[in-house]
Amino acid sequence: MSHSETTLASSKAPSSLSADQRVTVALTGASGAQYGIRLIECLVALGCEVSVMVSKAAQVVIATETEESFPSASDKLQAYLVERFKAESWQIKVYGRENWMAPVASGSGAPHKMVVCPCSTGTLSAIATAASNNLIERAADVALKERRQLILVHREAPYHEVHLQHMLTLTRMGALVMPASPGFYHNPQSIEDMVDFIVARILDQLGFEQKLMPKWGE
Ligand SMILES: Cc1cc2nc3c(=O)[nH]c(=O)nc-3n(C[C@H](O)[C@H](O)[C@H](O)COP(=O)(O)O)c2cc1C
């Protein structure tokens, strides 16, 4: 995806931006930080506005698994991500874990599309029980109660009974539990290829045209 094709010169979101092009992405502390980072990159390249939340544990995982160094302060992280993805400033909004004034904290500003990627078992369980103890959990709860799209890119192995119960509960409530388990039939040559496998499936679910990975049979 070419970034230059999709970004705009203005720092204000264009009035033509549809609700479907506003996507909320939360990174939590499961292994697989690269999935979330690549997802944000692709959404920016697609011209979306991306609301970003990063849990404390995700900060640790990002530092452990990648060369990235995400600042913990929201304003600094926002500036870092805008620079990192060469985004227009309107494209990335970062909200802190207790920013209850964020639009996504309320039904009136509910995210139309929210992806928790990667999704830790802790956050999955908190969403299943409507805990809402931080903004990520609250935004996901709002997405569910407002019947919006919620995708949970969970990573854990193996599962015990409560994990499976929570996944069933969430599925029945309308969330999509999408395990971060890349296939191998596209003959991946690199970690990036495996990351793109999952990100392509997420973009397919969100309804975006993606060229990362052909659909089966193409
Ligand atoms: C390097 C690292 C890898 C982790 N991997 C996983 C994982 O794959 N799945 C998981 O559920 N938790 C994993 N954890 C543990 C979670 O980060 C931990 O349970 C945390 O409380 C989750 O908090 P959060 O949901 O607010 O991000 C990992 C932690 C670290 C530091």
PDB file of C-alpha atoms and ligand atoms in Angstrom:
ATOM      1  CA  MET A   1       0.000   0.000   0.000  1.00  0.00           C
ATOM      2  CA  SER A   2       1.423   3.367  -0.938  1.00  0.00           C
ATOM      3  CA  HIS A   3       1.307   5.879   1.852  1.00  0.00           C
ATOM      4  CA  SER A   4       1.451   8.865  -0.524  1.00  0.00           C
ATOM      5  CA  GLU A   5      -1.708   7.692  -2.301  1.00  0.00           C
ATOM      6  CA  THR A   6      -3.788   7.711   0.816  1.00  0.00           C
ATOM      7  CA  THR A   7      -2.737  10.538   3.150  1.00  0.00           C
ATOM      8  CA  LEU A   8      -3.953  14.091   2.936  1.00  0.00           C
ATOM      9  CA  ALA A   9      -2.211  17.406   3.457  1.00  0.00           C
ATOM     10  CA  SER A  10      -4.584  18.798   6.070  1.00  0.00           C
ATOM     11  CA  SER A  11      -4.115  18.220   9.829  1.00  0.00           C
ATOM     12  CA  LYS A  12      -7.902  18.047  10.273  1.00  0.00           C
ATOM     13  CA  ALA A  13      -9.732  14.856   9.352  1.00  0.00           C
ATOM     14  CA  PRO A  14     -11.396  15.367   5.976  1.00  0.00           C
ATOM     15  CA  SER A  15     -15.171  15.806   6.211  1.00  0.00           C
ATOM     16  CA  SER A  16     -15.541  12.963   3.709  1.00  0.00           C
ATOM     17  CA  LEU A  17     -14.014  10.503   6.183  1.00  0.00           C
ATOM     18  CA  SER A  18     -16.695   7.921   6.886  1.00  0.00           C
ATOM     19  CA  ALA A  19     -17.356   6.231  10.223  1.00  0.00           C
ATOM     20  CA  ASP A  20     -16.004   3.041   8.676  1.00  0.00           C
ATOM     21  CA  GLN A  21     -12.631   4.728   8.204  1.00  0.00           C
ATOM     22  CA  ARG A  22     -12.329   5.466  11.914  1.00  0.00           C
ATOM     23  CA  VAL A  23     -10.778   2.460  13.568  1.00  0.00           C
ATOM     24  CA  THR A  24      -9.786   1.949  17.197  1.00  0.00           C
ATOM     25  CA  VAL A  25      -6.758  -0.242  17.826  1.00  0.00           C
ATOM     26  CA  ALA A  26      -5.693  -1.362  21.294  1.00  0.00           C
ATOM     27  CA  LEU A  27      -2.394  -3.099  21.925  1.00  0.00           C
ATOM     28  CA  THR A  28      -2.336  -5.231  25.065  1.00  0.00           C
ATOM     29  CA  GLY A  29       0.305  -7.371  26.708  1.00  0.00           C
ATOM     30  CA  ALA A  30       0.108 -10.598  24.723  1.00  0.00           C
ATOM     31  CA  SER A  31       3.023 -11.702  22.629  1.00  0.00           C
ATOM     32  CA  GLY A  32       2.762 -10.441  19.059  1.00  0.00           C
ATOM     33  CA  ALA A  33       3.193  -6.674  19.364  1.00  0.00           C
ATOM     34  CA  GLN A  34       4.250  -6.649  15.719  1.00  0.00           C
ATOM     35  CA  TYR A  35       0.709  -7.534  14.636  1.00  0.00           C
ATOM     36  CA  GLY A  36      -0.692  -4.404  16.244  1.00  0.00           C
ATOM     37  CA  ILE A  37       2.068  -2.133  14.996  1.00  0.00           C
ATOM     38  CA  ARG A  38       1.725  -3.414  11.424  1.00  0.00           C
ATOM     39  CA  LEU A  39      -2.069  -3.084  11.629  1.00  0.00           C
ATOM     40  CA  ILE A  40      -1.794   0.593  12.572  1.00  0.00           C
ATOM     41  CA  GLU A  41       0.687   1.109   9.740  1.00  0.00           C
ATOM     42  CA  CYS A  42      -1.684  -0.447   7.193  1.00  0.00           C
ATOM     43  CA  LEU A  43      -4.715   1.492   8.457  1.00  0.00           C
ATOM     44  CA  VAL A  44      -2.771   4.760   8.177  1.00  0.00           C
ATOM     45  CA  ALA A  45      -1.751   3.834   4.627  1.00  0.00           C
ATOM     46  CA  LEU A  46      -5.421   3.172   3.848  1.00  0.00           C
ATOM     47  CA  GLY A  47      -6.236   6.744   4.882  1.00  0.00           C
ATOM     48  CA  CYS A  48      -7.992   5.848   8.141  1.00  0.00           C
ATOM     49  CA  GLU A  49      -8.134   7.747  11.382  1.00  0.00           C
ATOM     50  CA  VAL A  50      -6.775   5.412  14.043  1.00  0.00           C
ATOM     51  CA  SER A  51      -7.500   5.798  17.752  1.00  0.00           C
ATOM     52  CA  VAL A  52      -4.713   4.026  19.602  1.00  0.00           C
ATOM     53  CA  MET A  53      -4.552   2.672  23.145  1.00  0.00           C
ATOM     54  CA  VAL A  54      -1.587   0.818  24.591  1.00  0.00           C
ATOM     55  CA  SER A  55      -1.705  -1.048  27.905  1.00  0.00           C
ATOM     56  CA  LYS A  56       1.170  -0.935  30.392  1.00  0.00           C
ATOM     57  CA  ALA A  57       1.948  -4.598  29.756  1.00  0.00           C
ATOM     58  CA  ALA A  58       1.941  -3.929  26.007  1.00  0.00           C
ATOM     59  CA  GLN A  59       4.702  -1.366  26.567  1.00  0.00           C
ATOM     60  CA  VAL A  60       6.794  -4.128  28.154  1.00  0.00           C
ATOM     61  CA  VAL A  61       6.043  -6.582  25.350  1.00  0.00           C
ATOM     62  CA  ILE A  62       6.831  -3.990  22.671  1.00  0.00           C
ATOM     63  CA  ALA A  63      10.190  -3.269  24.325  1.00  0.00           C
ATOM     64  CA  THR A  64      10.886  -7.022  24.582  1.00  0.00           C
ATOM     65  CA  GLU A  65       9.813  -8.125  21.110  1.00  0.00           C
ATOM     66  CA  THR A  66      10.625  -5.211  18.828  1.00  0.00           C
ATOM     67  CA  GLU A  67      13.220  -2.514  18.228  1.00  0.00           C
ATOM     68  CA  GLU A  68      10.541   0.093  18.943  1.00  0.00           C
ATOM     69  CA  SER A  69      10.599   2.297  21.994  1.00  0.00           C
ATOM     70  CA  PHE A  70       7.048   3.536  22.554  1.00  0.00           C
ATOM     71  CA  PRO A  71       6.950   6.601  24.861  1.00  0.00           C
ATOM     72  CA  SER A  72       4.510   6.062  27.734  1.00  0.00           C
ATOM     73  CA  ALA A  73       2.969   9.580  27.707  1.00  0.00           C
ATOM     74  CA  SER A  74       0.032   9.733  25.287  1.00  0.00           C
ATOM     75  CA  ASP A  75       1.049  13.002  23.604  1.00  0.00           C
ATOM     76  CA  LYS A  76       4.605  11.770  23.077  1.00  0.00           C
ATOM     77  CA  LEU A  77       3.384   8.419  21.776  1.00  0.00           C
ATOM     78  CA  GLN A  78       1.029  10.185  19.374  1.00  0.00           C
ATOM     79  CA  ALA A  79       3.892  12.293  17.991  1.00  0.00           C
ATOM     80  CA  TYR A  80       6.087   9.174  17.789  1.00  0.00           C
ATOM     81  CA  LEU A  81       3.476   7.201  15.832  1.00  0.00           C
ATOM     82  CA  VAL A  82       2.714  10.076  13.450  1.00  0.00           C
ATOM     83  CA  GLU A  83       6.439  10.291  12.679  1.00  0.00           C
ATOM     84  CA  ARG A  84       6.926   6.512  12.617  1.00  0.00           C
ATOM     85  CA  PHE A  85       4.134   5.927  10.084  1.00  0.00           C
ATOM     86  CA  LYS A  86       4.542   9.242   8.243  1.00  0.00           C
ATOM     87  CA  ALA A  87       0.883   9.885   9.010  1.00  0.00           C
ATOM     88  CA  GLU A  88      -1.012  13.145   8.842  1.00  0.00           C
ATOM     89  CA  SER A  89      -1.503  14.409  12.387  1.00  0.00           C
ATOM     90  CA  TRP A  90      -5.284  13.809  12.264  1.00  0.00           C
ATOM     91  CA  GLN A  91      -4.738  10.153  11.477  1.00  0.00           C
ATOM     92  CA  ILE A  92      -3.474   9.051  14.870  1.00  0.00           C
ATOM     93  CA  LYS A  93      -5.022   9.825  18.223  1.00  0.00           C
ATOM     94  CA  VAL A  94      -3.575   8.212  21.340  1.00  0.00           C
ATOM     95  CA  TYR A  95      -5.669   7.856  24.497  1.00  0.00           C
ATOM     96  CA  GLY A  96      -4.281   7.035  27.921  1.00  0.00           C
ATOM     97  CA  ARG A  97      -5.519   4.175  30.085  1.00  0.00           C
ATOM     98  CA  GLU A  98      -7.648   6.421  32.310  1.00  0.00           C
ATOM     99  CA  ASN A  99      -8.738   9.015  29.797  1.00  0.00           C
ATOM    100  CA  TRP A 100     -12.447   8.625  30.508  1.00  0.00           C
ATOM    101  CA  MET A 101     -13.159  11.740  28.440  1.00  0.00           C
ATOM    102  CA  ALA A 102     -12.021   9.991  25.252  1.00  0.00           C
ATOM    103  CA  PRO A 103     -14.862   9.602  22.702  1.00  0.00           C
ATOM    104  CA  VAL A 104     -14.512   5.809  22.744  1.00  0.00           C
ATOM    105  CA  ALA A 105     -15.394   5.761  26.473  1.00  0.00           C
ATOM    106  CA  SER A 106     -19.027   6.567  25.724  1.00  0.00           C
ATOM    107  CA  GLY A 107     -21.840   5.092  23.691  1.00  0.00           C
ATOM    108  CA  SER A 108     -22.216   8.395  21.830  1.00  0.00           C
ATOM    109  CA  GLY A 109     -18.625   8.109  20.565  1.00  0.00           C
ATOM    110  CA  ALA A 110     -18.494   4.346  20.395  1.00  0.00           C
ATOM    111  CA  PRO A 111     -15.873   2.927  18.074  1.00  0.00           C
ATOM    112  CA  HIS A 112     -17.531   1.606  14.903  1.00  0.00           C
ATOM    113  CA  LYS A 113     -14.638  -0.787  14.462  1.00  0.00           C
ATOM    114  CA  MET A 114     -12.331  -1.815  17.274  1.00  0.00           C
ATOM    115  CA  VAL A 115      -9.479  -4.299  17.196  1.00  0.00           C
ATOM    116  CA  VAL A 116      -7.574  -5.451  20.268  1.00  0.00           C
ATOM    117  CA  CYS A 117      -4.322  -6.646  18.695  1.00  0.00           C
ATOM    118  CA  PRO A 118      -2.650  -8.462  20.264  1.00  0.00           C
ATOM    119  CA  CYS A 119      -5.228  -9.286  22.915  1.00  0.00           C
ATOM    120  CA  SER A 120      -3.941 -10.688  26.196  1.00  0.00           C
ATOM    121  CA  THR A 121      -5.909 -13.283  28.109  1.00  0.00           C
ATOM    122  CA  GLY A 122      -6.263 -10.738  30.910  1.00  0.00           C
ATOM    123  CA  THR A 123      -7.932  -8.195  28.632  1.00  0.00           C
ATOM    124  CA  LEU A 124     -10.038 -10.879  26.919  1.00  0.00           C
ATOM    125  CA  SER A 125     -11.348 -11.973  30.318  1.00  0.00           C
ATOM    126  CA  ALA A 126     -11.958  -8.404  31.447  1.00  0.00           C
ATOM    127  CA  ILE A 127     -13.992  -7.694  28.300  1.00  0.00           C
ATOM    128  CA  ALA A 128     -15.967 -10.923  28.724  1.00  0.00           C
ATOM    129  CA  THR A 129     -16.942  -9.861  32.232  1.00  0.00           C
ATOM    130  CA  ALA A 130     -17.513  -6.160  31.383  1.00  0.00           C
ATOM    131  CA  ALA A 131     -14.866  -5.118  33.936  1.00  0.00           C
ATOM    132  CA  SER A 132     -14.125  -1.759  32.264  1.00  0.00           C
ATOM    133  CA  ASN A 133     -11.223  -1.021  34.603  1.00  0.00           C
ATOM    134  CA  ASN A 134      -9.248   0.887  31.983  1.00  0.00           C
ATOM    135  CA  LEU A 135     -10.044   2.664  28.736  1.00  0.00           C
ATOM    136  CA  ILE A 136      -9.275  -0.363  26.567  1.00  0.00           C
ATOM    137  CA  GLU A 137     -11.719  -2.529  28.515  1.00  0.00           C
ATOM    138  CA  ARG A 138     -14.288   0.267  28.612  1.00  0.00           C
ATOM    139  CA  ALA A 139     -14.060   1.004  24.865  1.00  0.00           C
ATOM    140  CA  ALA A 140     -14.484  -2.695  24.071  1.00  0.00           C
ATOM    141  CA  ASP A 141     -17.455  -2.860  26.427  1.00  0.00           C
ATOM    142  CA  VAL A 142     -18.995   0.175  24.732  1.00  0.00           C
ATOM    143  CA  ALA A 143     -18.413  -1.403  21.307  1.00  0.00           C
ATOM    144  CA  LEU A 144     -20.257  -4.530  22.485  1.00  0.00           C
ATOM    145  CA  LYS A 145     -23.164  -2.742  24.097  1.00  0.00           C
ATOM    146  CA  GLU A 146     -23.603  -0.544  21.022  1.00  0.00           C
ATOM    147  CA  ARG A 147     -23.377  -3.648  18.775  1.00  0.00           C
ATOM    148  CA  ARG A 148     -20.306  -2.411  16.918  1.00  0.00           C
ATOM    149  CA  GLN A 149     -17.541  -4.492  15.361  1.00  0.00           C
ATOM    150  CA  LEU A 150     -15.054  -5.841  17.912  1.00  0.00           C
ATOM    151  CA  ILE A 151     -12.156  -8.087  16.898  1.00  0.00           C
ATOM    152  CA  LEU A 152      -9.980  -9.705  19.570  1.00  0.00           C
ATOM    153  CA  VAL A 153      -6.672 -11.011  18.226  1.00  0.00           C
ATOM    154  CA  HIS A 154      -5.991 -13.277  21.156  1.00  0.00           C
ATOM    155  CA  ARG A 155      -2.713 -15.081  21.802  1.00  0.00           C
ATOM    156  CA  GLU A 156      -2.272 -17.742  24.404  1.00  0.00           C
ATOM    157  CA  ALA A 157      -1.446 -21.451  24.404  1.00  0.00           C
ATOM    158  CA  PRO A 158      -2.711 -23.740  25.709  1.00  0.00           C
ATOM    159  CA  TYR A 159      -6.193 -22.738  26.896  1.00  0.00           C
ATOM    160  CA  HIS A 160      -7.949 -23.770  30.088  1.00  0.00           C
ATOM    161  CA  GLU A 161     -11.698 -23.986  30.588  1.00  0.00           C
ATOM    162  CA  VAL A 162     -12.261 -20.374  31.664  1.00  0.00           C
ATOM    163  CA  HIS A 163     -10.363 -19.035  28.639  1.00  0.00           C
ATOM    164  CA  LEU A 164     -12.622 -21.089  26.398  1.00  0.00           C
ATOM    165  CA  GLN A 165     -15.744 -20.023  28.303  1.00  0.00           C
ATOM    166  CA  HIS A 166     -14.800 -16.376  27.889  1.00  0.00           C
ATOM    167  CA  MET A 167     -14.185 -16.843  24.179  1.00  0.00           C
ATOM    168  CA  LEU A 168     -17.602 -18.462  23.823  1.00  0.00           C
ATOM    169  CA  THR A 169     -19.265 -15.676  25.834  1.00  0.00           C
ATOM    170  CA  LEU A 170     -17.613 -13.015  23.681  1.00  0.00           C
ATOM    171  CA  THR A 171     -18.517 -14.807  20.471  1.00  0.00           C
ATOM    172  CA  ARG A 172     -22.144 -15.022  21.580  1.00  0.00           C
ATOM    173  CA  MET A 173     -22.092 -11.291  22.341  1.00  0.00           C
ATOM    174  CA  GLY A 174     -20.986 -10.570  18.781  1.00  0.00           C
ATOM    175  CA  ALA A 175     -17.238 -10.139  19.177  1.00  0.00           C
ATOM    176  CA  LEU A 176     -14.920 -11.932  16.763  1.00  0.00           C
ATOM    177  CA  VAL A 177     -12.246 -13.939  18.546  1.00  0.00           C
ATOM    178  CA  MET A 178      -9.435 -14.247  16.039  1.00  0.00           C
ATOM    179  CA  PRO A 179      -6.455 -16.193  17.349  1.00  0.00           C
ATOM    180  CA  ALA A 180      -3.051 -14.939  16.248  1.00  0.00           C
ATOM    181  CA  SER A 181      -2.207 -18.224  14.562  1.00  0.00           C
ATOM    182  CA  PRO A 182      -0.753 -17.596  11.108  1.00  0.00           C
ATOM    183  CA  GLY A 183      -1.130 -20.195   8.386  1.00  0.00           C
ATOM    184  CA  PHE A 184       1.793 -21.527   6.394  1.00  0.00           C
ATOM    185  CA  TYR A 185       0.140 -22.217   3.056  1.00  0.00           C
ATOM    186  CA  HIS A 186       1.368 -18.909   1.622  1.00  0.00           C
ATOM    187  CA  ASN A 187       4.948 -20.146   2.131  1.00  0.00           C
ATOM    188  CA  PRO A 188       6.150 -17.356   4.463  1.00  0.00           C
ATOM    189  CA  GLN A 189       9.806 -16.408   4.038  1.00  0.00           C
ATOM    190  CA  SER A 190      10.054 -14.077   7.013  1.00  0.00           C
ATOM    191  CA  ILE A 191       8.450 -13.049  10.283  1.00  0.00           C
ATOM    192  CA  GLU A 192       7.019 -10.081   8.382  1.00  0.00           C
ATOM    193  CA  ASP A 193       5.208 -12.498   6.034  1.00  0.00           C
ATOM    194  CA  MET A 194       3.683 -14.269   9.033  1.00  0.00           C
ATOM    195  CA  VAL A 195       2.641 -10.970  10.606  1.00  0.00           C
ATOM    196  CA  ASP A 196       1.079  -9.886   7.312  1.00  0.00           C
ATOM    197  CA  PHE A 197      -0.944 -13.102   7.170  1.00  0.00           C
ATOM    198  CA  ILE A 198      -2.777 -12.123  10.352  1.00  0.00           C
ATOM    199  CA  VAL A 199      -2.995  -8.418   9.526  1.00  0.00           C
ATOM    200  CA  ALA A 200      -4.453  -9.246   6.094  1.00  0.00           C
ATOM    201  CA  ARG A 201      -7.179 -11.348   7.727  1.00  0.00           C
ATOM    202  CA  ILE A 202      -7.978  -8.500  10.135  1.00  0.00           C
ATOM    203  CA  LEU A 203      -8.198  -5.986   7.272  1.00  0.00           C
ATOM    204  CA  ASP A 204     -10.484  -8.406   5.391  1.00  0.00           C
ATOM    205  CA  GLN A 205     -12.749  -8.577   8.448  1.00  0.00           C
ATOM    206  CA  LEU A 206     -12.757  -4.768   8.745  1.00  0.00           C
ATOM    207  CA  GLY A 207     -13.886  -4.563   5.119  1.00  0.00           C
ATOM    208  CA  PHE A 208     -10.763  -2.945   3.673  1.00  0.00           C
ATOM    209  CA  GLU A 209      -9.181  -3.910   0.367  1.00  0.00           C
ATOM    210  CA  GLN A 210      -5.734  -5.226   1.152  1.00  0.00           C
ATOM    211  CA  LYS A 211      -2.900  -6.423  -1.015  1.00  0.00           C
ATOM    212  CA  LEU A 212      -0.818  -8.017   1.728  1.00  0.00           C
ATOM    213  CA  MET A 213      -2.164 -11.484   1.084  1.00  0.00           C
ATOM    214  CA  PRO A 214      -4.327 -12.927  -1.692  1.00  0.00           C
ATOM    215  CA  LYS A 215      -7.623 -14.445  -0.690  1.00  0.00           C
ATOM    216  CA  TRP A 216      -7.905 -18.204  -0.974  1.00  0.00           C
ATOM    217  CA  GLY A 217      -8.259 -19.232  -4.623  1.00  0.00           C
ATOM    218  CA  GLU A 218      -6.987 -15.907  -6.027  1.00  0.00           C
TER     219      GLU A 218
HETATM  220  C1  LIG B   1       7.041 -10.594  26.964  1.00  0.00           C
HETATM  221  C2  LIG B   1       5.672 -10.931  27.472  1.00  0.00           C
HETATM  222  C3  LIG B   1       4.873 -11.775  26.744  1.00  0.00           C
HETATM  223  C4  LIG B   1       3.579 -12.094  27.195  1.00  0.00           C
HETATM  224  N1  LIG B   1       2.816 -12.905  26.407  1.00  0.00           N
HETATM  225  C5  LIG B   1       1.527 -13.128  26.745  1.00  0.00           C
HETATM  226  C6  LIG B   1       0.669 -13.841  25.862  1.00  0.00           C
HETATM  227  O1  LIG B   1       1.071 -14.270  24.786  1.00  0.00           O
HETATM  228  N2  LIG B   1      -0.637 -13.987  26.214  1.00  0.00           N
HETATM  229  C7  LIG B   1      -1.120 -13.488  27.374  1.00  0.00           C
HETATM  230  O2  LIG B   1      -2.329 -13.646  27.614  1.00  0.00           O
HETATM  231  N3  LIG B   1      -0.329 -12.816  28.255  1.00  0.00           N
HETATM  232  C8  LIG B   1       0.975 -12.619  27.968  1.00  0.00           C
HETATM  233  N4  LIG B   1       1.790 -11.916  28.817  1.00  0.00           N
HETATM  234  C9  LIG B   1       1.280 -11.532  30.136  1.00  0.00           C
HETATM  235  C10 LIG B   1       0.425 -10.245  30.089  1.00  0.00           C
HETATM  236  O3  LIG B   1       1.205  -9.172  29.630  1.00  0.00           O
HETATM  237  C11 LIG B   1      -0.114  -9.945  31.492  1.00  0.00           C
HETATM  238  O4  LIG B   1      -1.071 -10.930  31.857  1.00  0.00           O
HETATM  239  C12 LIG B   1      -0.707  -8.567  31.642  1.00  0.00           C
HETATM  240  O5  LIG B   1      -1.271  -8.419  32.940  1.00  0.00           O
HETATM  241  C13 LIG B   1      -1.782  -8.251  30.615  1.00  0.00           C
HETATM  242  O6  LIG B   1      -2.223  -6.940  30.857  1.00  0.00           O
HETATM  243  P1  LIG B   1      -3.080  -6.138  29.772  1.00  0.00           P
HETATM  244  O7  LIG B   1      -4.178  -7.057  29.350  1.00  0.00           O
HETATM  245  O8  LIG B   1      -3.564  -4.943  30.516  1.00  0.00           O
HETATM  246  O9  LIG B   1      -2.173  -5.761  28.659  1.00  0.00           O
HETATM  247  C14 LIG B   1       3.095 -11.576  28.410  1.00  0.00           C
HETATM  248  C15 LIG B   1       3.913 -10.719  29.148  1.00  0.00           C
HETATM  249  C16 LIG B   1       5.180 -10.391  28.690  1.00  0.00           C
HETATM  250  C17 LIG B   1       6.033  -9.451  29.480  1.00  0.00           C
END
